[in-house]
Amino acid sequence: MILLIEVTLCTIILKKMLEIKNLSKNYGNIKAIDNLSFKVNSGKIFGLLGPNGAGKSTTIKSIINVIKPNDGQILFDGNPINNNFLNRIGYLPEERGLYKKSKVIDVISYLASLKGLHPNEIISRANSWLAKLGVIDLRNRKIEELSKGNQQKIQFICAVIHNPDLLILDEPFSGFDPINQQEIKNFILDFLDNGKSIILSTHQMDTAEKLCSDILLLNNGKSVLQGSLQEIKQNFGGNHIRISFNGDQNILQSFSEVISYETFSNFIEVHLVDNFPPSEFLKKLVQTVSVNHFTIIEPTLEKIFIDTIKNEKSK
Amino acid sequence: MNKTLLVAKWEFIEKVKSKAFVVSLFLTPLLIILFSVAPTLLTQSEESETTVIGILDFTQEYYKQLSSDLESHKLKNNTPAYLVRNLYSNELTKDSMIIRSDIMVLNKKIDGYLIIEKSNSDSLITNYRSKSVGNFKLISILESSINNIYLKEALASRNIDVSVLGLFNNKVNINSVKIKQAGEEGESEFLTTFFSSMIFILLLMMMIIYSGQMLVRSLLEEKSNRLIEILVSSCSSNELLLGKILGLSFLGLAQILLWVLIGIAAVGSALVSYNAFENLPIILFYFLLGYLFYTSLFVGIGSIVSTEQEAQQITSYLSIILVLPIIFLLSAMQNPESTIVNILTYVPFTLPSIMIMKSNLMEIPLFEHLIAIVIMFISTTIIVFLSGKIFRIGILSYGKMPSLKELKSWLKD
């Protein structure tokens, strides 16, 4: 019986999701977003990636009701978004800043109250978050007296204090030192455990690779790559190897199986034609040079990002 | 709680707490009182020390009478206001007497001295010589006294009754009386009316300009650090706009209340006459209407700026529109029922100032109040609506200020 309730609860929680259908937004003649559709599932981090000006910000602003799209639908749990939905999202903008002249606790209280949180609850939650992030001492200080990192922490608290169902984070780690980055990362992962959805927009590909299970790569307002990270990596053509050897690296050009290669200080990354077994390539290579190092590597998200965008440009 | 009220509460409390607000709260009325009351106070204040003056009477006819006239002026503590010294000497020539007297002035033995001599005709030539020439009060005492003596003697020498002189001093003055209701008078003096109207209109303007600037600056802060995105992702832009207008209106109300208290204190201490506050409820009402109207305007237009320079530019334009009615004020006061004043009474930009002034000058019929209220209500609603349209897009636009054409397209959106 209890199991059954848990199962139904789980399905209810899992049902929470954001669905974007045929979203378009024009600024004059420029198409900032062009017929974009995607889904953000609960309990997962959705990576919204793309070069500068790809339309990431416009997409986010459409979701949080800051701009009106020209066309398309934004559904949350199957319903069109409305003002009540605003209370269920948390947003951490890329460019940070709070009321400089105001006290930390006042700013948090104000922004939390606008999310519909009850005043009594605000204080207890604010205190617990301030304590969790180690800034409880700064409670009654003015924002302008805080260091940049601490201001970011306050801003993070403002984004999550109302326990939103959908959390939108735009470059959440910028400005944090590695220790704080790790801390924030853990808090973000805690959110996932509670069945929330997170949209993460970032230029840090290694972070996205570690955190995101689904990604959407945008370019010029259009989706150029979309799906689960695992599938994307598999489909990208996994035939990459890392080698180092004694001898002239130009020899690689003589192999017909080599599509491209990239030289780093201690090794070379080689992209082989699909379906050509790397072991066969190693056999061919040892006949001409002495190999010091050989590993088969998965393509990094960064590599996928750069190649895909470059391909798009050359089209 | 309603989100509009939450925004209003925040705007109110954060601004009330700001140092700039507290300073302006006390500084504004202080400045106005200083400019309007201080000059009168200073000129009216009695001298506290006895002034020594000399008289060099070459005619030898005026000294005695003049010195007794002057010494009859008393200070508050009943000591004589003036001490008179006779500088005439039979042993010296005219020029050396003047030089000796000049030296006495320069050595501060006397404040100054009066030279009286006969001209070729029957009249007198009088000069008051001192280190400064600004002593209007003394000069006017000397003038009236010497004229009196001169006329008395002239009349006596022509065998005319000296009491005729009294007739000349009975000048006729016209009092202007404001009719409140049939048979009921309201006291009205032009200067009092002018100053009290001026004080209220200046207060209104300073308050609007000041809070308008504060509003634009806080909008700019929210825009430049993208707080506005967090706000708009928490409540609708209309809730935000109305909240800001409401918050600032409360701020205005608090300010007025405090100023009224200061005003009452000023009346209590008899610095300002009660007349200035006779129409207070009406004045405050129009004060608020004007404040609300301009605040709504500032919110809409203020949302389009994205740099400090633009903010200054736009607030100064708005301030000029605001201050414009002052040009018409004096002429309006002299003729409150002229055509131009009647037209300005129906223009929402000038209506509050004109009505404040009119209510001090004359009894305004009820229907005129009603028309004014309807005009302000409709125009403020329209402004809030238009501001809302501009605000929604303006707060999220960065870079160049929009052209009029772009603004038009925002309004259509």
XYZ file of C-alpha atoms in Angstrom:
728
model
C 0.000 0.000 0.000
C 2.664 2.452 1.090
C 4.668 1.467 -1.927
C 1.722 2.232 -4.163
C 1.335 5.702 -2.688
C 5.013 6.312 -3.165
C 4.814 5.209 -6.771
C 1.892 7.509 -7.486
C 3.638 10.347 -5.673
C 6.681 9.754 -7.788
C 4.685 9.875 -10.993
C 3.037 13.114 -9.844
C 6.419 14.610 -9.093
C 7.814 13.333 -12.339
C 4.963 14.882 -14.252
C 6.198 18.354 -13.343
C 7.940 19.653 -16.361
C 8.372 22.532 -18.671
C 7.489 22.251 -22.311
C 8.327 24.826 -24.932
C 6.463 24.565 -28.210
C 7.361 26.434 -31.406
C 8.699 29.466 -29.598
C 9.645 32.451 -31.784
C 10.753 35.950 -30.901
C 11.736 38.715 -33.298
C 13.479 41.964 -32.544
C 12.591 43.988 -35.598
C 13.878 41.917 -38.494
C 16.204 39.833 -36.372
C 14.947 36.420 -35.367
C 16.257 35.956 -31.838
C 14.478 32.620 -31.460
C 13.214 30.698 -34.436
C 10.581 28.021 -33.880
C 12.208 26.458 -30.851
C 10.743 23.421 -29.076
C 12.104 21.467 -26.134
C 11.168 19.762 -22.877
C 12.731 20.080 -19.448
C 12.117 16.993 -17.318
C 11.933 17.077 -13.560
C 14.821 15.755 -11.555
C 17.252 16.668 -14.281
C 19.526 19.517 -15.186
C 18.858 20.836 -18.631
C 21.840 22.545 -20.228
C 21.013 25.511 -22.413
C 24.168 26.079 -24.415
C 25.245 28.173 -27.322
C 27.630 30.896 -28.403
C 27.044 34.532 -27.478
C 23.928 35.897 -29.104
C 22.515 32.456 -29.874
C 19.223 33.248 -28.135
C 19.785 31.680 -24.715
C 18.863 34.820 -22.786
C 15.813 35.455 -24.939
C 14.647 31.885 -24.331
C 15.094 32.251 -20.587
C 13.394 35.638 -20.487
C 10.432 34.204 -22.385
C 10.080 31.446 -19.810
C 10.226 33.795 -16.831
C 7.641 36.111 -18.363
C 10.058 38.987 -18.819
C 9.517 39.184 -22.559
C 6.531 38.284 -24.642
C 7.346 35.824 -27.420
C 5.850 36.527 -30.832
C 4.709 32.978 -31.233
C 4.629 29.639 -29.479
C 3.554 28.120 -26.200
C 5.214 27.678 -22.857
C 3.566 24.973 -20.781
C 4.317 23.992 -17.208
C 2.753 20.737 -16.058
C 0.724 20.937 -19.222
C -0.782 24.338 -18.412
C 0.091 27.676 -20.012
C 2.167 29.802 -17.658
C 0.445 32.523 -15.672
C 1.165 34.732 -12.691
C 0.887 31.839 -10.234
C 3.605 30.092 -12.156
C 5.919 33.012 -11.357
C 5.883 31.987 -7.688
C 7.181 28.557 -8.649
C 10.258 29.630 -10.575
C 13.570 30.823 -9.265
C 15.864 32.858 -11.445
C 19.524 33.717 -11.084
C 20.409 36.235 -13.790
C 23.825 36.318 -15.369
C 24.512 39.924 -14.430
C 24.306 40.099 -10.678
C 23.330 42.953 -8.460
C 21.035 43.737 -5.582
C 19.897 46.887 -3.815
C 23.315 48.132 -2.744
C 22.146 50.450 0.004
C 19.823 47.947 1.648
C 20.400 45.326 4.297
C 20.934 41.699 3.321
C 17.942 40.423 5.288
C 15.679 43.182 3.929
C 16.570 42.412 0.324
C 16.035 38.686 0.804
C 12.714 39.331 2.575
C 11.469 41.626 -0.153
C 12.315 39.344 -3.042
C 10.991 36.298 -1.179
C 7.736 38.065 -0.339
C 7.279 38.868 -4.024
C 7.459 35.117 -4.618
C 4.462 34.741 -2.337
C 6.302 33.486 0.704
C 4.714 34.228 4.078
C 6.654 36.750 6.230
C 7.020 34.338 9.160
C 8.445 31.686 6.943
C 10.792 34.077 5.161
C 12.834 34.856 8.259
C 13.335 31.241 9.314
C 14.205 30.134 5.782
C 16.500 33.099 5.212
C 18.339 32.356 8.444
C 18.777 28.709 7.567
C 20.057 29.511 4.062
C 22.394 32.220 5.366
C 23.757 29.723 7.865
C 24.124 26.996 5.218
C 26.169 29.306 3.016
C 28.210 30.557 5.971
C 27.104 34.179 5.708
C 24.769 34.431 8.696
C 27.048 37.070 10.219
C 26.315 39.360 7.289
C 22.580 39.277 7.910
C 22.282 42.920 8.935
C 25.000 44.362 6.751
C 24.367 46.469 3.691
C 24.809 44.707 0.346
C 27.465 47.182 -0.771
C 29.639 46.211 2.202
C 29.790 42.576 1.085
C 32.499 40.996 -1.063
C 31.542 39.998 -4.590
C 31.431 36.320 -3.711
C 29.178 36.942 -0.726
C 26.873 39.121 -2.809
C 26.577 36.189 -5.209
C 25.640 33.937 -2.326
C 22.880 36.319 -1.288
C 21.643 36.391 -4.843
C 21.663 32.607 -4.952
C 19.580 32.544 -1.754
C 17.107 34.953 -3.360
C 16.732 32.561 -6.288
C 16.080 29.455 -4.191
C 14.502 30.620 -0.915
C 10.938 29.976 -2.076
C 11.818 26.393 -2.991
C 10.926 26.788 -6.671
C 9.817 23.894 -8.869
C 11.818 25.283 -11.753
C 15.190 26.870 -11.157
C 16.811 28.844 -13.938
C 20.498 29.511 -13.462
C 22.410 31.740 -15.846
C 26.152 31.265 -15.346
C 25.709 30.336 -11.670
C 29.387 29.708 -11.000
C 30.937 32.846 -12.392
C 32.524 34.954 -9.693
C 32.809 32.074 -7.211
C 36.101 30.565 -6.094
C 36.502 26.781 -6.573
C 35.430 26.003 -3.005
C 32.269 28.043 -3.271
C 31.636 26.617 -6.746
C 31.701 23.159 -5.241
C 29.338 24.267 -2.478
C 26.858 25.800 -4.901
C 27.086 22.701 -7.088
C 26.069 20.574 -4.106
C 23.088 22.780 -3.346
C 22.011 22.540 -6.962
C 22.245 18.761 -6.845
C 20.171 18.749 -3.630
C 17.434 20.468 -5.569
C 17.394 17.700 -8.134
C 16.935 15.079 -5.454
C 13.683 16.789 -4.517
C 12.356 16.335 -8.019
C 12.823 19.888 -9.214
C 13.768 20.953 -12.712
C 16.795 23.063 -13.426
C 17.772 24.951 -16.538
C 21.458 25.747 -16.588
C 22.858 28.208 -19.068
C 26.627 28.382 -19.141
C 29.740 28.768 -21.237
C 31.706 26.460 -18.942
C 31.481 23.283 -20.982
C 33.195 21.109 -18.393
C 30.601 22.130 -15.782
C 27.753 21.496 -18.162
C 29.232 18.142 -19.043
C 29.434 17.131 -15.397
C 25.987 18.376 -14.375
C 23.610 18.240 -17.306
C 21.790 15.129 -18.406
C 20.009 16.808 -21.301
C 21.317 19.602 -23.437
C 20.102 21.983 -26.072
C 22.647 23.680 -28.270
C 21.398 26.891 -29.795
C 22.846 28.825 -32.691
C 21.250 31.864 -34.315
C 18.027 31.199 -32.462
C 17.689 27.655 -33.728
C 18.274 24.324 -32.066
C 21.287 22.660 -33.657
C 21.740 19.809 -31.199
C 19.279 18.458 -28.702
C 18.842 15.415 -26.523
C 20.422 13.480 -23.717
C 24.119 14.093 -23.348
C 24.888 10.389 -23.526
C 23.104 9.954 -26.847
C 24.647 13.068 -28.240
C 28.113 11.814 -27.396
C 27.434 8.472 -28.995
C 25.987 10.011 -32.110
C 28.741 12.565 -32.422
C 31.069 9.873 -33.648
C 33.128 8.568 -30.794
C 36.212 7.791 -32.814
C 38.662 9.952 -30.944
C 42.030 8.931 -29.603
C 44.749 10.630 -27.639
C 48.315 9.724 -28.561
C 51.842 10.840 -28.050
C 54.839 9.547 -30.015
C 58.387 10.353 -30.937
C 58.674 11.730 -34.418
C 57.220 14.202 -36.849
C 53.498 14.705 -36.201
C 52.909 15.567 -39.859
C 53.037 11.856 -40.502
C 49.386 11.774 -39.321
C 48.373 13.481 -42.545
C 49.464 10.466 -44.516
C 46.806 8.245 -42.900
C 43.557 8.227 -44.839
C 41.659 7.222 -41.653
C 42.520 10.499 -39.930
C 39.838 13.170 -40.370
C 41.521 15.809 -38.255
C 43.889 16.182 -35.373
C 44.608 18.777 -32.736
C 48.024 19.242 -31.125
C 48.368 19.933 -27.406
C 51.574 20.393 -25.471
C 51.930 16.756 -24.378
C 49.675 14.864 -26.727
C 47.698 14.930 -29.906
C 43.972 14.314 -30.243
C 43.053 12.495 -33.423
C 39.605 12.195 -34.947
C 39.343 8.986 -36.938
C 36.770 8.077 -39.551
C 33.708 6.372 -38.104
C 33.720 2.607 -37.818
C 37.465 2.385 -38.119
C 38.686 0.510 -35.021
C 41.212 2.541 -33.062
C 43.194 -0.606 -32.368
C 43.739 -1.044 -36.105
C 45.001 2.527 -36.253
C 47.441 1.814 -33.435
C 48.768 -1.161 -35.351
C 49.370 1.000 -38.388
C 50.953 3.766 -36.316
C 53.514 1.632 -34.472
C 54.925 0.528 -37.800
C 56.204 4.059 -38.513
C 56.781 5.753 -35.125
C 57.383 4.717 -31.531
C 54.178 5.366 -29.557
C 54.463 6.513 -25.905
C 50.815 6.916 -25.085
C 47.516 5.777 -26.552
C 43.948 6.194 -25.165
C 40.527 6.052 -26.672
C 38.558 9.152 -25.615
C 34.973 10.220 -25.694
C 34.415 13.558 -27.347
C 34.130 16.323 -24.738
C 31.092 18.556 -24.734
C 33.408 21.399 -25.576
C 34.583 19.550 -28.652
C 31.005 18.786 -29.646
C 30.050 22.416 -29.102
C 32.886 23.833 -31.151
C 32.569 21.356 -34.001
C 28.813 21.720 -34.253
C 28.917 25.513 -34.275
C 31.764 25.513 -36.795
C 29.816 23.148 -39.019
C 26.806 25.408 -38.802
C 28.875 28.388 -39.824
C 30.373 26.647 -42.825
C 26.920 25.615 -44.062
C -0.393 40.241 0.590
C -0.967 41.755 -2.782
C 2.272 42.146 -4.716
C 1.490 45.763 -5.610
C 1.361 46.579 -1.919
C 4.585 44.666 -1.307
C 6.357 46.748 -3.935
C 4.799 49.921 -2.523
C 5.907 49.032 0.992
C 9.457 48.338 -0.137
C 9.735 51.534 -2.169
C 8.354 53.551 0.729
C 10.475 52.076 3.499
C 13.741 51.966 1.573
C 13.365 55.579 0.472
C 12.273 56.834 3.865
C 15.389 55.261 5.317
C 17.708 56.918 2.800
C 19.803 59.788 4.097
C 19.022 61.929 1.080
C 15.329 61.754 1.875
C 15.733 62.748 5.480
C 17.905 65.680 4.500
C 15.465 66.900 1.875
C 12.557 66.436 4.234
C 13.869 69.121 6.535
C 15.949 71.089 4.103
C 13.176 71.891 1.649
C 10.795 73.646 4.044
C 13.742 75.223 5.794
C 14.973 76.752 2.543
C 11.527 77.961 1.621
C 10.909 79.492 5.034
C 14.339 81.055 4.861
C 13.670 82.626 1.478
C 10.165 83.803 2.227
C 10.228 84.811 5.867
C 13.800 85.662 6.673
C 14.132 88.893 4.660
C 11.008 90.373 6.271
C 12.126 89.249 9.679
C 15.550 90.733 9.264
C 14.367 94.127 8.047
C 11.765 94.343 10.775
C 14.052 93.406 13.603
C 14.930 96.274 15.893
C 18.458 97.437 16.299
C 19.754 96.385 19.640
C 22.375 99.044 20.134
C 22.284 102.793 20.443
C 23.605 104.462 17.315
C 25.603 107.636 17.650
C 25.053 110.067 14.830
C 26.271 113.577 14.271
C 24.511 116.603 12.872
C 26.363 119.364 11.133
C 23.747 122.053 10.794
C 25.084 125.041 8.882
C 21.677 126.727 9.067
C 21.741 126.517 12.879
C 17.958 126.165 12.776
C 17.293 122.421 12.795
C 19.687 120.878 15.271
C 17.671 121.306 18.430
C 14.349 120.045 17.089
C 15.963 117.226 15.093
C 18.006 115.899 18.009
C 15.012 115.804 20.306
C 12.998 114.046 17.574
C 15.702 111.433 17.117
C 16.270 110.858 20.800
C 12.586 110.146 21.301
C 13.098 106.830 19.404
C 13.584 104.109 21.955
C 15.001 100.585 21.749
C 13.134 97.627 23.218
C 14.851 98.004 26.591
C 13.800 101.657 26.690
C 17.251 103.085 26.055
C 17.379 105.729 23.345
C 17.955 104.375 19.836
C 20.006 107.358 18.749
C 22.486 109.589 20.456
C 22.988 112.887 18.662
C 26.164 114.988 18.694
C 26.343 118.515 17.483
C 29.331 118.802 15.193
C 28.978 122.493 14.481
C 31.732 124.763 15.739
C 32.047 128.538 15.324
C 35.801 128.376 15.330
C 36.241 126.219 12.240
C 35.675 126.743 8.568
C 33.022 124.733 6.753
C 35.536 122.469 5.020
C 37.524 121.715 8.147
C 34.316 120.916 10.027
C 33.453 118.357 7.349
C 36.954 116.881 7.435
C 36.880 116.646 11.224
C 33.485 114.920 11.085
C 34.642 112.503 8.388
C 37.559 111.519 10.616
C 35.145 110.898 13.477
C 33.141 108.531 11.235
C 36.277 106.735 10.103
C 37.457 106.412 13.718
C 34.044 104.983 14.585
C 33.290 107.751 17.079
C 30.009 108.275 15.251
C 28.082 106.061 12.852
C 27.519 108.900 10.396
C 26.416 112.499 10.271
C 23.894 114.679 8.565
C 24.865 117.913 6.850
C 22.107 120.463 6.566
C 22.582 123.607 4.482
C 20.362 126.056 2.704
C 20.351 126.124 -1.076
C 20.064 129.321 -3.086
C 16.343 128.909 -3.293
C 14.149 128.292 -0.281
C 14.850 124.528 -0.050
C 17.332 122.522 2.009
C 20.264 120.407 0.879
C 20.883 117.468 3.177
C 23.543 114.777 2.973
C 24.008 111.840 5.256
C 27.658 110.802 5.272
C 28.677 107.462 6.657
C 30.813 104.452 5.871
C 27.915 102.597 4.299
C 24.920 103.817 2.398
C 22.442 101.084 3.281
C 20.916 102.565 6.428
C 17.387 102.963 5.058
C 15.662 103.046 8.388
C 17.708 105.873 9.859
C 17.519 107.834 6.633
C 13.751 107.551 6.541
C 13.496 108.710 10.177
C 15.758 111.644 9.440
C 13.833 112.469 6.293
C 10.412 112.496 7.889
C 11.625 114.415 10.898
C 13.436 117.105 8.942
C 10.542 117.419 6.504
C 8.184 117.872 9.398
C 10.294 120.651 10.927
C 10.773 122.303 7.564
C 7.058 122.268 6.741
C 6.080 123.513 10.202
C 8.353 126.497 9.896
C 7.311 127.198 6.372
C 3.643 127.140 7.427
C 4.298 129.250 10.497
C 6.176 131.876 8.512
C 3.163 132.129 6.183
C 0.751 132.413 9.113
C -1.000 129.110 8.387
C -2.287 126.872 11.171
C 0.310 124.163 11.810
C -2.356 121.552 12.505
C -3.000 121.440 8.734
C 0.095 119.292 8.629
C -1.813 116.473 10.287
C -4.098 116.302 7.246
C -1.181 115.474 5.003
C -0.263 112.504 7.138
C -3.767 111.030 6.939
C -3.266 109.112 3.726
C -6.086 106.986 2.383
C -5.259 103.270 1.952
C -7.514 100.783 0.139
C -7.942 97.375 1.770
C -8.719 94.502 -0.588
C -11.225 92.139 0.965
C -12.046 88.652 -0.295
C -15.724 87.718 -0.128
C -16.131 84.203 1.243
C -19.882 84.136 1.414
C -22.426 86.910 1.352
C -21.663 89.046 4.361
C -18.612 86.999 5.363
C -15.177 88.337 4.744
C -11.878 86.605 4.362
C -8.834 88.639 5.154
C -6.549 88.931 2.180
C -3.363 90.707 1.699
C -1.623 90.423 -1.625
C 1.778 89.608 -0.191
C 0.436 86.981 2.177
C -1.487 85.383 -0.661
C 1.465 85.559 -2.940
C 3.851 84.016 -0.461
C 1.540 81.323 0.803
C 0.605 80.287 -2.741
C 4.207 80.480 -3.771
C 5.343 78.374 -0.824
C 2.877 75.607 -1.606
C 3.552 75.619 -5.315
C 7.295 75.625 -4.750
C 6.934 72.809 -2.238
C 4.898 70.815 -4.724
C 7.429 71.361 -7.453
C 10.459 70.629 -5.359
C 8.845 67.518 -4.014
C 7.897 66.252 -7.456
C 11.297 67.007 -8.921
C 13.052 65.457 -5.986
C 11.023 62.280 -5.769
C 10.973 62.034 -9.550
C 14.735 62.036 -9.610
C 14.816 59.504 -6.824
C 12.418 57.302 -8.756
C 14.334 57.493 -12.013
C 17.585 56.811 -10.206
C 16.226 53.746 -8.413
C 14.749 52.456 -11.669
C 18.142 52.955 -13.254
C 19.780 50.970 -10.469
C 17.313 48.143 -10.891
C 17.831 48.199 -14.616
C 21.592 48.353 -14.620
C 22.077 45.460 -12.208
C 19.278 43.413 -13.792
C 17.277 43.354 -10.573
C 14.395 44.341 -12.759
C 14.511 40.885 -14.360
C 14.142 39.254 -10.972
C 11.284 41.611 -10.114
C 9.442 41.075 -13.381
C 9.896 37.326 -13.021
C 8.179 37.622 -9.626
C 5.288 39.957 -10.397
C 3.725 41.541 -13.448
C 5.095 44.822 -14.736
C 1.772 46.498 -13.945
C 1.975 45.410 -10.328
C 5.501 46.772 -10.216
C 4.491 50.078 -11.813
C 1.475 50.605 -9.569
C 3.484 49.581 -6.542
C 6.119 52.158 -7.317
C 3.549 54.906 -7.859
C 1.749 53.945 -4.674
C 4.946 53.745 -2.635
C 6.056 57.157 -3.801
C 2.632 58.602 -3.121
C 2.815 57.375 0.454
C 6.225 58.946 0.605
C 4.771 62.220 -0.645
C 1.957 61.983 1.874
C 4.385 61.406 4.728
C 6.429 64.358 3.577
C 3.394 66.639 3.376
C 2.221 65.549 6.801
C 5.534 66.429 8.319
C 5.616 69.742 6.523
C 2.126 70.563 7.719
C 3.350 69.904 11.242
C 6.278 72.207 10.641
C 3.842 74.738 9.217
C 1.618 74.519 12.278
C 4.660 75.018 14.439
C 5.557 78.043 12.330
C 2.061 79.466 12.812
C 2.322 78.740 16.499
C 5.496 80.709 16.724
C 3.822 83.476 14.698
C 6.419 83.274 11.969
C 3.791 82.723 9.309
C 0.316 84.156 9.461
C -2.572 81.770 9.893
C -4.020 83.014 6.617
C -1.479 81.028 4.702
C -3.042 77.825 5.993
C -6.671 78.766 5.741
C -7.229 76.710 2.609
C -4.994 73.873 3.655
C -7.355 70.935 2.956
C -8.043 72.130 -0.583
C -4.401 72.908 -1.188
C -3.258 69.518 0.077
C -5.828 67.807 -2.069
C -4.532 69.441 -5.242
C -1.016 68.896 -4.017
C -1.645 65.159 -3.947
C -3.426 65.121 -7.300
C -0.504 66.900 -8.905
C 1.989 64.677 -7.199
C 0.233 61.520 -8.343
C -0.031 62.781 -11.907
C 3.619 63.701 -12.216
C 4.840 60.577 -10.432
C 2.977 58.397 -12.942
C 4.569 60.388 -15.724
C 8.042 60.035 -14.214
C 7.685 56.254 -13.826
C 6.791 55.767 -17.472
C 9.344 58.096 -18.953
C 11.989 57.207 -16.387
C 11.849 53.558 -17.432
C 13.395 54.249 -20.829
C 16.732 55.592 -19.605
C 19.729 53.355 -19.179
C 22.511 55.745 -18.156
C 22.943 58.386 -15.478
C 23.307 61.119 -18.121
C 20.060 60.169 -19.806
C 18.353 60.124 -16.434
C 19.515 63.653 -15.728
C 18.525 64.822 -19.182
C 15.041 63.438 -18.930
C 14.382 64.602 -15.389
C 15.470 68.109 -16.290
C 13.084 68.149 -19.278
C 10.255 67.029 -17.070
C 11.211 69.572 -14.436
C 10.990 72.370 -16.977
C 7.442 71.342 -17.886
C 6.700 71.255 -14.208
C 8.103 74.690 -13.421
C 6.465 76.303 -16.454
C 3.311 77.452 -14.578
C 5.440 79.805 -12.465
C 5.733 82.058 -15.510
C 1.974 82.547 -15.489
C 1.681 82.706 -11.756
C 2.161 86.403 -11.179
C -0.177 87.426 -13.957
C -2.639 84.794 -12.818
C -2.513 86.213 -9.338
C -3.246 89.685 -10.553
C -6.125 88.495 -12.644
C -7.251 85.030 -11.587
C -10.134 85.011 -14.063
C -8.247 85.839 -17.237
C -8.601 83.591 -20.254
C -5.132 82.140 -20.030
C -5.611 81.196 -16.389
C -8.946 79.615 -17.259
C -7.295 77.566 -19.969
C -4.449 76.501 -17.671
C -7.024 75.429 -15.093
C -8.049 72.676 -17.495
C -4.568 71.491 -18.439
C -3.498 68.640 -16.131
C 0.135 69.765 -16.176
C -0.670 73.173 -14.699
C -4.016 72.508 -13.035
C -2.704 71.680 -9.541
C -0.477 74.771 -9.267
C -3.148 77.072 -10.643
C -5.813 75.660 -8.362
C -3.568 75.994 -5.318
C -3.014 79.613 -6.196
C -6.657 80.299 -7.049
C -7.901 78.795 -3.821
C -5.837 81.359 -1.952
C -7.156 84.234 -4.037
C -10.851 83.540 -4.367
C -13.661 81.217 -3.470
C -13.765 78.470 -6.083
C -17.259 77.200 -6.894
C -17.886 73.532 -6.167
C -18.489 72.584 -9.791
C -15.080 73.947 -10.714
C -13.520 71.659 -8.108
C -15.496 68.752 -9.511
C -14.370 69.473 -13.066
C -10.769 69.739 -11.875
C -10.995 66.428 -10.018
C -12.516 64.680 -13.032
C -9.802 66.096 -15.294
C -7.025 64.975 -12.948
C -8.594 61.569 -12.452
C -8.992 60.895 -16.165
C -5.607 62.281 -17.152
C -3.815 60.385 -14.358
C -5.539 57.170 -15.423
C -4.457 57.746 -19.005
C -0.902 58.521 -17.914
C -0.762 55.386 -15.743
C -2.025 53.332 -18.678
C 0.475 54.812 -21.148
C 3.290 54.642 -18.599
C 2.463 50.982 -18.071
C 2.879 50.309 -21.782
C 6.199 52.139 -21.949
C 7.336 50.703 -18.615
C 6.820 47.084 -19.647
C 9.241 47.415 -22.543
C 11.318 50.301 -21.228
C 12.573 48.543 -18.119
C 13.985 45.725 -20.227
C 15.533 47.849 -22.955
C 19.141 48.848 -22.777
C 21.394 51.036 -24.839
C 20.130 53.951 -26.876
C 17.046 55.776 -25.671
C 14.096 54.915 -27.888
C 13.050 57.380 -30.562
C 9.533 58.788 -30.617
C 8.731 56.365 -33.412
C 9.826 53.422 -31.307
C 7.865 54.736 -28.348
C 4.790 54.873 -30.544
C 5.235 51.238 -31.478
C 5.609 50.358 -27.783
C 2.319 52.064 -27.065
C 0.620 50.047 -29.782
C 2.097 46.763 -28.591
